[in-house]
Short mmCIF file of C-alpha atoms in Angstrom, two decimals:
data_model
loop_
_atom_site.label_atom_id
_atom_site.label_comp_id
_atom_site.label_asym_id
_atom_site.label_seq_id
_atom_site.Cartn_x
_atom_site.Cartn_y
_atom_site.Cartn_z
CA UNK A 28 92.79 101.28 97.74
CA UNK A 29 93.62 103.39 95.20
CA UNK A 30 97.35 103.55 96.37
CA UNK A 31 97.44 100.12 95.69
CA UNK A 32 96.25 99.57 92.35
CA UNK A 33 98.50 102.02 91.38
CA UNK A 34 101.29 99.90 92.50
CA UNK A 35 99.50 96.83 91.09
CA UNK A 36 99.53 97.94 87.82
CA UNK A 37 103.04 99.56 87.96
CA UNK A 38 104.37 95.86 89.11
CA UNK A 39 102.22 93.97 86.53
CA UNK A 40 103.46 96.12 83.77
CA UNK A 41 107.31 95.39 85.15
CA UNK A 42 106.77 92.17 85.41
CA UNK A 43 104.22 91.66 81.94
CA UNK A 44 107.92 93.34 80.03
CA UNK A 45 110.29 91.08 81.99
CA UNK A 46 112.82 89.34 80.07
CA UNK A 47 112.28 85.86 80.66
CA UNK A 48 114.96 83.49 82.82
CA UNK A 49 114.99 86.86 85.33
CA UNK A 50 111.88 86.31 87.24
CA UNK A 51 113.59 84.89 90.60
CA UNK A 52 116.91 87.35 91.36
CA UNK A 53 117.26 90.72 91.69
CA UNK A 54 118.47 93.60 89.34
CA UNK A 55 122.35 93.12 90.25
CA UNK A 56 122.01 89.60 90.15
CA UNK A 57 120.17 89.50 86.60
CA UNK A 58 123.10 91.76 85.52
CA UNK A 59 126.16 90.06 86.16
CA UNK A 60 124.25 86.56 85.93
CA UNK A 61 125.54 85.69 89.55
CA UNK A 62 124.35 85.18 93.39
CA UNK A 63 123.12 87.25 95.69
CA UNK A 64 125.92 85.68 97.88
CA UNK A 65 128.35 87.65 95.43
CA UNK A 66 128.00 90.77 96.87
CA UNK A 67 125.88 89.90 100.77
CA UNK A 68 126.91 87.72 103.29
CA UNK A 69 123.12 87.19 103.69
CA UNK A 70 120.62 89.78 102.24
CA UNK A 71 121.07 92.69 102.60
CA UNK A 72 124.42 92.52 104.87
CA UNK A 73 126.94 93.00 102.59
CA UNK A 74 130.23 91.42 102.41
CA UNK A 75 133.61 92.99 101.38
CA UNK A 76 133.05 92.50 98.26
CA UNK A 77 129.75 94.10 98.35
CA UNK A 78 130.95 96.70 100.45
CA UNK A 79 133.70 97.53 97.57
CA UNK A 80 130.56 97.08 94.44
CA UNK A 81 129.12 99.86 96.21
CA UNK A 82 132.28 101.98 96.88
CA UNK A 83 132.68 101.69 92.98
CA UNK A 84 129.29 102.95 91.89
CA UNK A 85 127.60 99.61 91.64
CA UNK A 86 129.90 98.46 89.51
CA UNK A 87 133.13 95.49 89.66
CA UNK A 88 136.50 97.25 90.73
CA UNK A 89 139.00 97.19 88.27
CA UNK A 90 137.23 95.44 85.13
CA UNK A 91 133.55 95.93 85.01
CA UNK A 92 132.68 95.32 81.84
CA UNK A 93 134.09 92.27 81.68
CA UNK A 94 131.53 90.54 84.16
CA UNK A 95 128.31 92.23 82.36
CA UNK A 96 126.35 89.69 81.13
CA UNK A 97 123.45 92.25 79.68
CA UNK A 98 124.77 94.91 77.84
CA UNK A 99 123.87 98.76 78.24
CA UNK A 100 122.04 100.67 75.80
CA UNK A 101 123.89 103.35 74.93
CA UNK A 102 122.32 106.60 74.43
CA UNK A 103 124.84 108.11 71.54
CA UNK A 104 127.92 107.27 69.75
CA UNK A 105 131.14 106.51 72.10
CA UNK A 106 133.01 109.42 69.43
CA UNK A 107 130.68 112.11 70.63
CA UNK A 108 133.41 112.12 73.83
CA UNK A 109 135.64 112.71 71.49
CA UNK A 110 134.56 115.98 70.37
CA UNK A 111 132.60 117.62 73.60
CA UNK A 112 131.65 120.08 74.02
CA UNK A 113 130.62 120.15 70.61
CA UNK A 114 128.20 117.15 70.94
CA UNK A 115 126.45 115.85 74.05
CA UNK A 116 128.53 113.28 76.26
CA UNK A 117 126.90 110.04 75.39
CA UNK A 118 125.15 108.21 78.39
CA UNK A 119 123.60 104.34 78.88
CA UNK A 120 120.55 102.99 80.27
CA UNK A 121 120.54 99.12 81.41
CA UNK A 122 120.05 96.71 78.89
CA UNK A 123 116.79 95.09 81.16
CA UNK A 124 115.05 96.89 83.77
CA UNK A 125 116.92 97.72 86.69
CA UNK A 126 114.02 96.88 89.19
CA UNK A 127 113.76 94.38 92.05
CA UNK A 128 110.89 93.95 94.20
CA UNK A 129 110.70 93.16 97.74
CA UNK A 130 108.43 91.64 100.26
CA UNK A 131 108.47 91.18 103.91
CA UNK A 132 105.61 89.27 105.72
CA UNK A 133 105.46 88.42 109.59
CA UNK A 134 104.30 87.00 112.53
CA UNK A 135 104.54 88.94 115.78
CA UNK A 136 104.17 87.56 119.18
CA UNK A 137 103.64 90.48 121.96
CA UNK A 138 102.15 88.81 125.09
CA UNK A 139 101.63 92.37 126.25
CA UNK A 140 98.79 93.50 123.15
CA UNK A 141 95.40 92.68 123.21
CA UNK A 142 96.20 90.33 120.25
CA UNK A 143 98.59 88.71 121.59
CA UNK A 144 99.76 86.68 117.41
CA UNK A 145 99.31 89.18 114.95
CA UNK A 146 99.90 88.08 110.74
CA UNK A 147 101.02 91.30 108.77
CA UNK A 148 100.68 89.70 105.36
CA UNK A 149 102.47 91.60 103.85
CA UNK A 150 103.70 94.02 106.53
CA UNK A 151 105.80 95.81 103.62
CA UNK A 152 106.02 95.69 99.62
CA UNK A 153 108.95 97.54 97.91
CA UNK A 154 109.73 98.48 94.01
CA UNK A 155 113.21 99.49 93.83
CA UNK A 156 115.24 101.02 90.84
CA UNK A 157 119.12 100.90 91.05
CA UNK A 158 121.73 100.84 88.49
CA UNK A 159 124.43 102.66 86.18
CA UNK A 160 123.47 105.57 83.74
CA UNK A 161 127.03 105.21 81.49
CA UNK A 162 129.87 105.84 82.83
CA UNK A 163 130.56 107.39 86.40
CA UNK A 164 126.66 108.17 87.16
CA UNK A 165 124.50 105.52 89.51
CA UNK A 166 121.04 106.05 90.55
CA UNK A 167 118.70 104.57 93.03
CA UNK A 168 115.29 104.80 94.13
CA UNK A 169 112.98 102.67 96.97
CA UNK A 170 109.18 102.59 97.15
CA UNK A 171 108.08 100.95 100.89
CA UNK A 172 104.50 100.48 101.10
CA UNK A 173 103.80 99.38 104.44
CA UNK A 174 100.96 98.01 106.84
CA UNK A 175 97.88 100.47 106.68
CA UNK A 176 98.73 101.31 103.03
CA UNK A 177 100.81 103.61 103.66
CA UNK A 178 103.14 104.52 100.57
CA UNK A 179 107.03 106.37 101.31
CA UNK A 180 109.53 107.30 99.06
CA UNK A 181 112.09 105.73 100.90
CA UNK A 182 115.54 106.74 98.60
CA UNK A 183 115.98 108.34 95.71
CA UNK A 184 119.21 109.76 94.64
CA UNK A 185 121.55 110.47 92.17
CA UNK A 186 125.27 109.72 92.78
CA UNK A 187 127.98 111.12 90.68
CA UNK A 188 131.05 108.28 91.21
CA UNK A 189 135.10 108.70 90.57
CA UNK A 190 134.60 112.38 89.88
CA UNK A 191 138.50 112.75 89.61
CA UNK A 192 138.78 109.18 88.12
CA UNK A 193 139.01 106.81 91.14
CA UNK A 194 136.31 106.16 94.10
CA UNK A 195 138.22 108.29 96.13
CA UNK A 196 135.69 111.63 95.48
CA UNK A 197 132.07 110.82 95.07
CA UNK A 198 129.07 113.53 95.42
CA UNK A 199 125.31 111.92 96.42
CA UNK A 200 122.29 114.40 95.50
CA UNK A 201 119.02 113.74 96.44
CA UNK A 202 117.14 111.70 99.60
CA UNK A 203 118.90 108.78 101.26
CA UNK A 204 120.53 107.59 104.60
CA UNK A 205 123.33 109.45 105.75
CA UNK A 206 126.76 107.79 106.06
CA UNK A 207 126.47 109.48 109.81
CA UNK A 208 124.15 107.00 110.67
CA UNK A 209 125.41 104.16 113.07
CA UNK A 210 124.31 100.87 111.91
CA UNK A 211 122.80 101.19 108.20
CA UNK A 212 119.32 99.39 107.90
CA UNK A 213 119.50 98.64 104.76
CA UNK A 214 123.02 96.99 104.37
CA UNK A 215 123.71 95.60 108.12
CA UNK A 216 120.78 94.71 109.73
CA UNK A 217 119.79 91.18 109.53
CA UNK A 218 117.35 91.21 111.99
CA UNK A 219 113.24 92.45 111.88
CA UNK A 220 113.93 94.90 115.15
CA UNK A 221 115.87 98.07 113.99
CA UNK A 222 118.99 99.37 116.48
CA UNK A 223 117.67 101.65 119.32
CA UNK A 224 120.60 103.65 118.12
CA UNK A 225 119.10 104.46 115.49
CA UNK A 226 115.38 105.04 115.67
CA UNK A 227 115.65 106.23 118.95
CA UNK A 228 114.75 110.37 119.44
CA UNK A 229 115.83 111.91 122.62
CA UNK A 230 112.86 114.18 122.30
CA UNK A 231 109.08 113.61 121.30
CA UNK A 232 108.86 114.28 117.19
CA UNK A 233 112.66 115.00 117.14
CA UNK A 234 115.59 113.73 115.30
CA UNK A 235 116.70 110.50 114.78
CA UNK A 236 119.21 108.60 111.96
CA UNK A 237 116.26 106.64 111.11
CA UNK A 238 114.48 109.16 109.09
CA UNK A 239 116.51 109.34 106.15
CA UNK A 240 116.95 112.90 104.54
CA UNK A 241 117.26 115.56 101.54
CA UNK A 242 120.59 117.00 100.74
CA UNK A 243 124.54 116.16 99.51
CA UNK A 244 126.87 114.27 100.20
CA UNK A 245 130.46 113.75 99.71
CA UNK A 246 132.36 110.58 100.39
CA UNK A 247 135.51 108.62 99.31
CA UNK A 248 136.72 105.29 99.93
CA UNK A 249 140.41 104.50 98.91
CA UNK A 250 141.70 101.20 99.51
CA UNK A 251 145.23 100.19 101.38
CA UNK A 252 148.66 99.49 100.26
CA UNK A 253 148.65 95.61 99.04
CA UNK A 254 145.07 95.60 97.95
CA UNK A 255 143.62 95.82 101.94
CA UNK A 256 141.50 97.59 103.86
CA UNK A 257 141.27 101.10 103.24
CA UNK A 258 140.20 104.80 104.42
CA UNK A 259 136.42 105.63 103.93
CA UNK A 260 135.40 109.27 104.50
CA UNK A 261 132.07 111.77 103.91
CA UNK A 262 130.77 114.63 104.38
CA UNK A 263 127.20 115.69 104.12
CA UNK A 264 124.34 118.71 104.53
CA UNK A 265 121.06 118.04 104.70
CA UNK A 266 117.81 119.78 105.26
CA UNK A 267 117.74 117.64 108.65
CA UNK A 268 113.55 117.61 108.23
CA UNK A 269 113.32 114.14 106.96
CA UNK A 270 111.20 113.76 103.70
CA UNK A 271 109.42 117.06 104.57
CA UNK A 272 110.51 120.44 103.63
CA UNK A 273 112.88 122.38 106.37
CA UNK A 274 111.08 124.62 108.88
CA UNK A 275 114.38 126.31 109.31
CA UNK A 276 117.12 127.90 107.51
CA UNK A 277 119.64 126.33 109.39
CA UNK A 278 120.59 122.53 107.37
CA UNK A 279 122.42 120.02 109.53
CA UNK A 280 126.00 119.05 109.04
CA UNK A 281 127.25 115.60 109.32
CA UNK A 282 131.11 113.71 108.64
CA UNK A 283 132.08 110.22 108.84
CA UNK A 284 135.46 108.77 109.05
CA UNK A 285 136.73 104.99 109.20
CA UNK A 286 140.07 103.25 108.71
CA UNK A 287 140.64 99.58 107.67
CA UNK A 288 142.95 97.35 108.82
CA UNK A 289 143.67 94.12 106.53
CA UNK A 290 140.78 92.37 105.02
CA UNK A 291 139.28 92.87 101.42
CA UNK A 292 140.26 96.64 100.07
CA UNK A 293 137.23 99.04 101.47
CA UNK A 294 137.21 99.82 97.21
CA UNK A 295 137.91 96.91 95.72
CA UNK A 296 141.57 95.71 94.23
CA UNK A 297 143.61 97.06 91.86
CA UNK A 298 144.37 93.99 90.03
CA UNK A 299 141.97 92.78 88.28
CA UNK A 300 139.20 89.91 88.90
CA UNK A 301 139.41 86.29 87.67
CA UNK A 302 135.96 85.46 88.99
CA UNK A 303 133.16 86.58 91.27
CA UNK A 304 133.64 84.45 94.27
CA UNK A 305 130.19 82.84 95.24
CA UNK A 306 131.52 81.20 98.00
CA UNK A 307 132.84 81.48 101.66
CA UNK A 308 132.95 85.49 100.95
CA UNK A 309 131.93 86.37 104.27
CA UNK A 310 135.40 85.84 105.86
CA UNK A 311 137.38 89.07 105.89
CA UNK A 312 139.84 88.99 109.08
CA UNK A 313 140.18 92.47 109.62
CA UNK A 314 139.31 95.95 112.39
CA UNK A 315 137.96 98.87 111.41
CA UNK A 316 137.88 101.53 113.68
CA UNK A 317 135.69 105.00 112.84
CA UNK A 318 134.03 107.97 113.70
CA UNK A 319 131.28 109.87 113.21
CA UNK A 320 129.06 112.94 114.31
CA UNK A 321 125.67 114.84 113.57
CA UNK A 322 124.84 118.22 114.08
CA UNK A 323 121.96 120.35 113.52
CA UNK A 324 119.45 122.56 114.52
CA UNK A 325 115.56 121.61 114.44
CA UNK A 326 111.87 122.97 115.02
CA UNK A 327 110.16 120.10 117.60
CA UNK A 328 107.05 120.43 118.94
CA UNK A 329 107.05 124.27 118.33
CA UNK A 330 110.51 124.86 119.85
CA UNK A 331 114.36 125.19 118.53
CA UNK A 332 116.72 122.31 119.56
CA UNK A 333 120.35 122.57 118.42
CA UNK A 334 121.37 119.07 118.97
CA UNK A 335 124.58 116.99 118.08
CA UNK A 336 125.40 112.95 117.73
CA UNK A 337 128.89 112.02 118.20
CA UNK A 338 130.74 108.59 118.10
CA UNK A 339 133.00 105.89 117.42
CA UNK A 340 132.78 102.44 116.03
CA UNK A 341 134.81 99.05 116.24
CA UNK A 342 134.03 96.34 113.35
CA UNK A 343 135.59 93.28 113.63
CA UNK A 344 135.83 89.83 111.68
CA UNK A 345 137.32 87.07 112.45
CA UNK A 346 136.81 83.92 110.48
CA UNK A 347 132.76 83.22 110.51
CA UNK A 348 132.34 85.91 113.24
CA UNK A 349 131.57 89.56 112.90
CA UNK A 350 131.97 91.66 115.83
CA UNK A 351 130.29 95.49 115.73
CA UNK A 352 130.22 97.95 118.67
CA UNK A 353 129.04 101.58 118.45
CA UNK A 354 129.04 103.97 121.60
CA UNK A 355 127.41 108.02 120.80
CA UNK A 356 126.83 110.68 122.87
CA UNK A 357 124.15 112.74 122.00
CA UNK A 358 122.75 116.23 123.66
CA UNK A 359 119.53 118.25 122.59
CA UNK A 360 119.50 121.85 123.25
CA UNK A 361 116.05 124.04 123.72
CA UNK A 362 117.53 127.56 123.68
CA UNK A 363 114.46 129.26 124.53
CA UNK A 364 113.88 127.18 127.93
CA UNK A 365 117.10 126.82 128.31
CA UNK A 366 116.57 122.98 128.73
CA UNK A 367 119.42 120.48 128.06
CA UNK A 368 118.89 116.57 127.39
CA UNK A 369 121.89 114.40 127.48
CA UNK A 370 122.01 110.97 126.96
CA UNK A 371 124.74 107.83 125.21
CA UNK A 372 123.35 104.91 123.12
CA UNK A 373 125.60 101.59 123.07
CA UNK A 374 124.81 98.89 120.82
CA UNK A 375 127.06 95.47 120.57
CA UNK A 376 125.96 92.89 117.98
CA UNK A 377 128.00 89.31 117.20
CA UNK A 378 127.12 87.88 113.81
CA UNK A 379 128.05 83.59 113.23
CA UNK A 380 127.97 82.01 110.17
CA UNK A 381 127.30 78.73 111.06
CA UNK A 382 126.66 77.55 107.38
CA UNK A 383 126.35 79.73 104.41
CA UNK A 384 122.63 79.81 104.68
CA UNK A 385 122.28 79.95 108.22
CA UNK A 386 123.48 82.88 110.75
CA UNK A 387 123.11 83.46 114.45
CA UNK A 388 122.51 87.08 115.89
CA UNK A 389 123.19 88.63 119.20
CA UNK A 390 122.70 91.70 120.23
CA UNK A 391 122.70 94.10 122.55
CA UNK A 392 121.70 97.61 122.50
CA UNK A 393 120.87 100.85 124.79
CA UNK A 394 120.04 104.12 125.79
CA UNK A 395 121.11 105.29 129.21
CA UNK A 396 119.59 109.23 130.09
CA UNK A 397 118.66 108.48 133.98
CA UNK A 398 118.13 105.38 135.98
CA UNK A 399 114.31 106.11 135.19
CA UNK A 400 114.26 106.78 131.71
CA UNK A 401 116.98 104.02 130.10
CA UNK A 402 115.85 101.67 127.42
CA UNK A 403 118.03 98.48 127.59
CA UNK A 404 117.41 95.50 124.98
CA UNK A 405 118.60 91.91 124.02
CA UNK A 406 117.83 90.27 121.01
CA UNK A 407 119.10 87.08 119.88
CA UNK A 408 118.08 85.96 116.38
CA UNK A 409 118.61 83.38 113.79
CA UNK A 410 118.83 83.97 109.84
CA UNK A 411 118.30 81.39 107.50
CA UNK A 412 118.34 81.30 103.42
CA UNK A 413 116.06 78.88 102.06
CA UNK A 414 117.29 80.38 98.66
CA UNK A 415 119.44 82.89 97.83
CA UNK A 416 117.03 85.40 97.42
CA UNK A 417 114.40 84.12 100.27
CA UNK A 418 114.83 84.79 103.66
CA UNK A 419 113.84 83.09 107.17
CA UNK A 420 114.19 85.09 110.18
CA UNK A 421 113.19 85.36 113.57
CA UNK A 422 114.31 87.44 116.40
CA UNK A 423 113.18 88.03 119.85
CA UNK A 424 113.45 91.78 121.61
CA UNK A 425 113.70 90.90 124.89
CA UNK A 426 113.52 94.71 127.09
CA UNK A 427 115.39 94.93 130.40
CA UNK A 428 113.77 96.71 133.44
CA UNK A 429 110.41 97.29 132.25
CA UNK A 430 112.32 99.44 129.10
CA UNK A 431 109.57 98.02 126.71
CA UNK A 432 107.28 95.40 125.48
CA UNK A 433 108.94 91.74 125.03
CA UNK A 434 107.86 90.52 121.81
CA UNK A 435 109.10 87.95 119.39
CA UNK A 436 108.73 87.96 115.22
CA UNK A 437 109.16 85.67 112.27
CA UNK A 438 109.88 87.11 109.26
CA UNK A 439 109.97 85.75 105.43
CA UNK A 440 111.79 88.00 102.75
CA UNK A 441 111.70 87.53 99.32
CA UNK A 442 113.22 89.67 96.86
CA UNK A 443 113.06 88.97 93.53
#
């Protein structure tokens, strides 16, 4: 209880010092005056353009300032970079507060509970705090409070952008989901159910790319010759313990590589933008084909696993239809029993834009270890924006082979 009048007072404070007009779109959005559709094929799958705002820092490639409808504040004169190191580089704090909030309520249908309908109302409640401290430093931070009142600092990180002048060297510092991770949850998945490729752990209390975690990382995205596609690289260590402290010296080591072909440059253009396109933005014909792998060494259940992920990935769109395909191989590795778990996780998802606001899902994702143990899933689902910012979604996990419970769940997400 106390939890959340904590966070009741923290959000009626926000919202008592809002600038008026701002009340229904979130902190981006209030910033540039413009869509969520700007930037997100639906929220929060981003689009190209997205995908290039946050290649650039969360900022517009090429000219910025020219789009910013609320002015910075700046902390100290713009001539104090003039004469550093004999004054301190001046900085900039958003000109409104760079908060959203978000709020996901559903209805879940599992013929296989006691309570067969459940309402989770709200089944999760988020602050979150992202923006640009002056030039070539972003920052964000998420707060999830979730069913049972239980409060997570989701992200929080600091993210020093265009270190040499272009997006093409970036360094992360701080908690957040590495770029390792398959299928990111919180800018490609459209659906309530989460990839079993992602929260799945090979062994009880071990690792999985769901947990995000504490460390650094270093990334670069530079775009294509003609203003197209694009390399995107990183390279990260973390602790590997989740939000916890490590309970080993070891820290895990992670890289990610992907290549572009055609489409919307993976950081933006070079030449500079007319207008933000609201419209039809979700078209991007273009492959891009990458790689990725995990490793790292853990304490589960009171014994030492060296583990590793390893992977590639195929994304492909094609008009209104998005393609994605991810095949890893993963192994965990208890050195003291000399015990050795293998398995691969496959996970194929088609995304249709029907009509702006509406979007069919399909899916299908799973874990093969032995004919006794696999975990095989389909789930079809249908997104649908009643506004920009206010989602209606409902999916259906439908397990093969007695691999889990069947359930279905409707979903409304606002963000605001």
């Amino acid at each position: 209880m106390r939890r959340w009048l904590t966070v009741t007072c923290l959000a009626g404070l926000v919202l008592a010092f809002w600038p008026r007009g701002a009340e229904a779109i979130p902190a981006f959005a209030r910033r540039y005056q413009t869509s969520c559709t700007t930037c997100h094929v639906l929220i929060p799958k981003l689009n190209a353009f997205g995908i290039a705002f946050r290649n650039n820092g969360y900022r517009i490639p090429a000219n910025d300032e020219k789009f910013v409808k609320t002015p910075d504040v700046q902390l100290g004169a713009p001539a104090w970079k003039r004469v550093w190191p004999d004054a301190v580089w001046p900085g900039g704090i958003p000109g409104i507060p760079p908060i959203a909030i978000r709020i996901f309520s559903d209805v879940v249908i599992n013929p296989s509970t006691t309570s067969k309908v459940n309402f989770i109302f709200p089944n999760e409640f988020e602050i979150l705090a992202v923006g640009t401290a002056g030039d070539h430093i972003s920052y964000l931070g998420e707060l999830e409070i979730t069913t049972g009142d239980r409060v997570d600092l989701a992200r929080a990180f600091i993210q020093f952008d265009q270190i040499f002048g272009s997006p093409v060297a970036n360094l992360v510092v701080g908690r957040f989901e590495p770029r390792a991770v398959p299928f990111s949850r919180f800018h490609r998945r459209l659906t309530p159910s989460d990839f079993l490729a992602t929260e799945f752990r090979n062994v009880s209390e071990g690792f999985d790319f769901k947990t995000r975690q504490a460390g650094f990382e270093f990334w670069g995205a530079k775009t294509g010759s003609n203003n197209k596609g694009g390399v995107e690289y990183a390279a990260g260590i973390v602790n590997g313990n989740g939000p916890f402290a490590d309970n080993n010296t070891s820290k895990d080591l992670y890289y990610r590589l992907s290549y572009k072909v055609g489409g919307f440059g993976v950081a933006g253009s070079t030449e500079e933008t007319e207008e933000l396109k609201q419209s039809n933005n979700w078209r991007d014909n273009s492959i891009r084909l990458g790689t990725s792998g995990y490793f790292g060494k853990g304490q589960f259940a009171g014994k030492l696993d060296e583990f590793y992920r390893v992977g590639g990935d195929v994304d492909i769109f094609l008009r209104d239809l998005n393609v994605s395909t991810w095949v890893f191989m993963g192994r965990d590795d208890f050195t003291a029993t000399k015990t050795v778990t293998d398995f691969t996780a496959v996970a194929v998802e088609a995304n249709y834009v029907a009509k702006p606001w509406l979007i069919g899902v399909l899916r299908y994702d799973a874990v093969f270890r032995d004919k006794d143990a696999d975990i095989k899933r389909v789930v079809p689902a249908v997104v649908i924006a009643i506004r920009a910012n206010v989602r209606l979604v409902a999916d259906w996990e439908v397990f093969l082979k007695n691999s889990g419970d069947t359930r279905a769940r409707v979903r409304v997400d606002l963000l605001f």
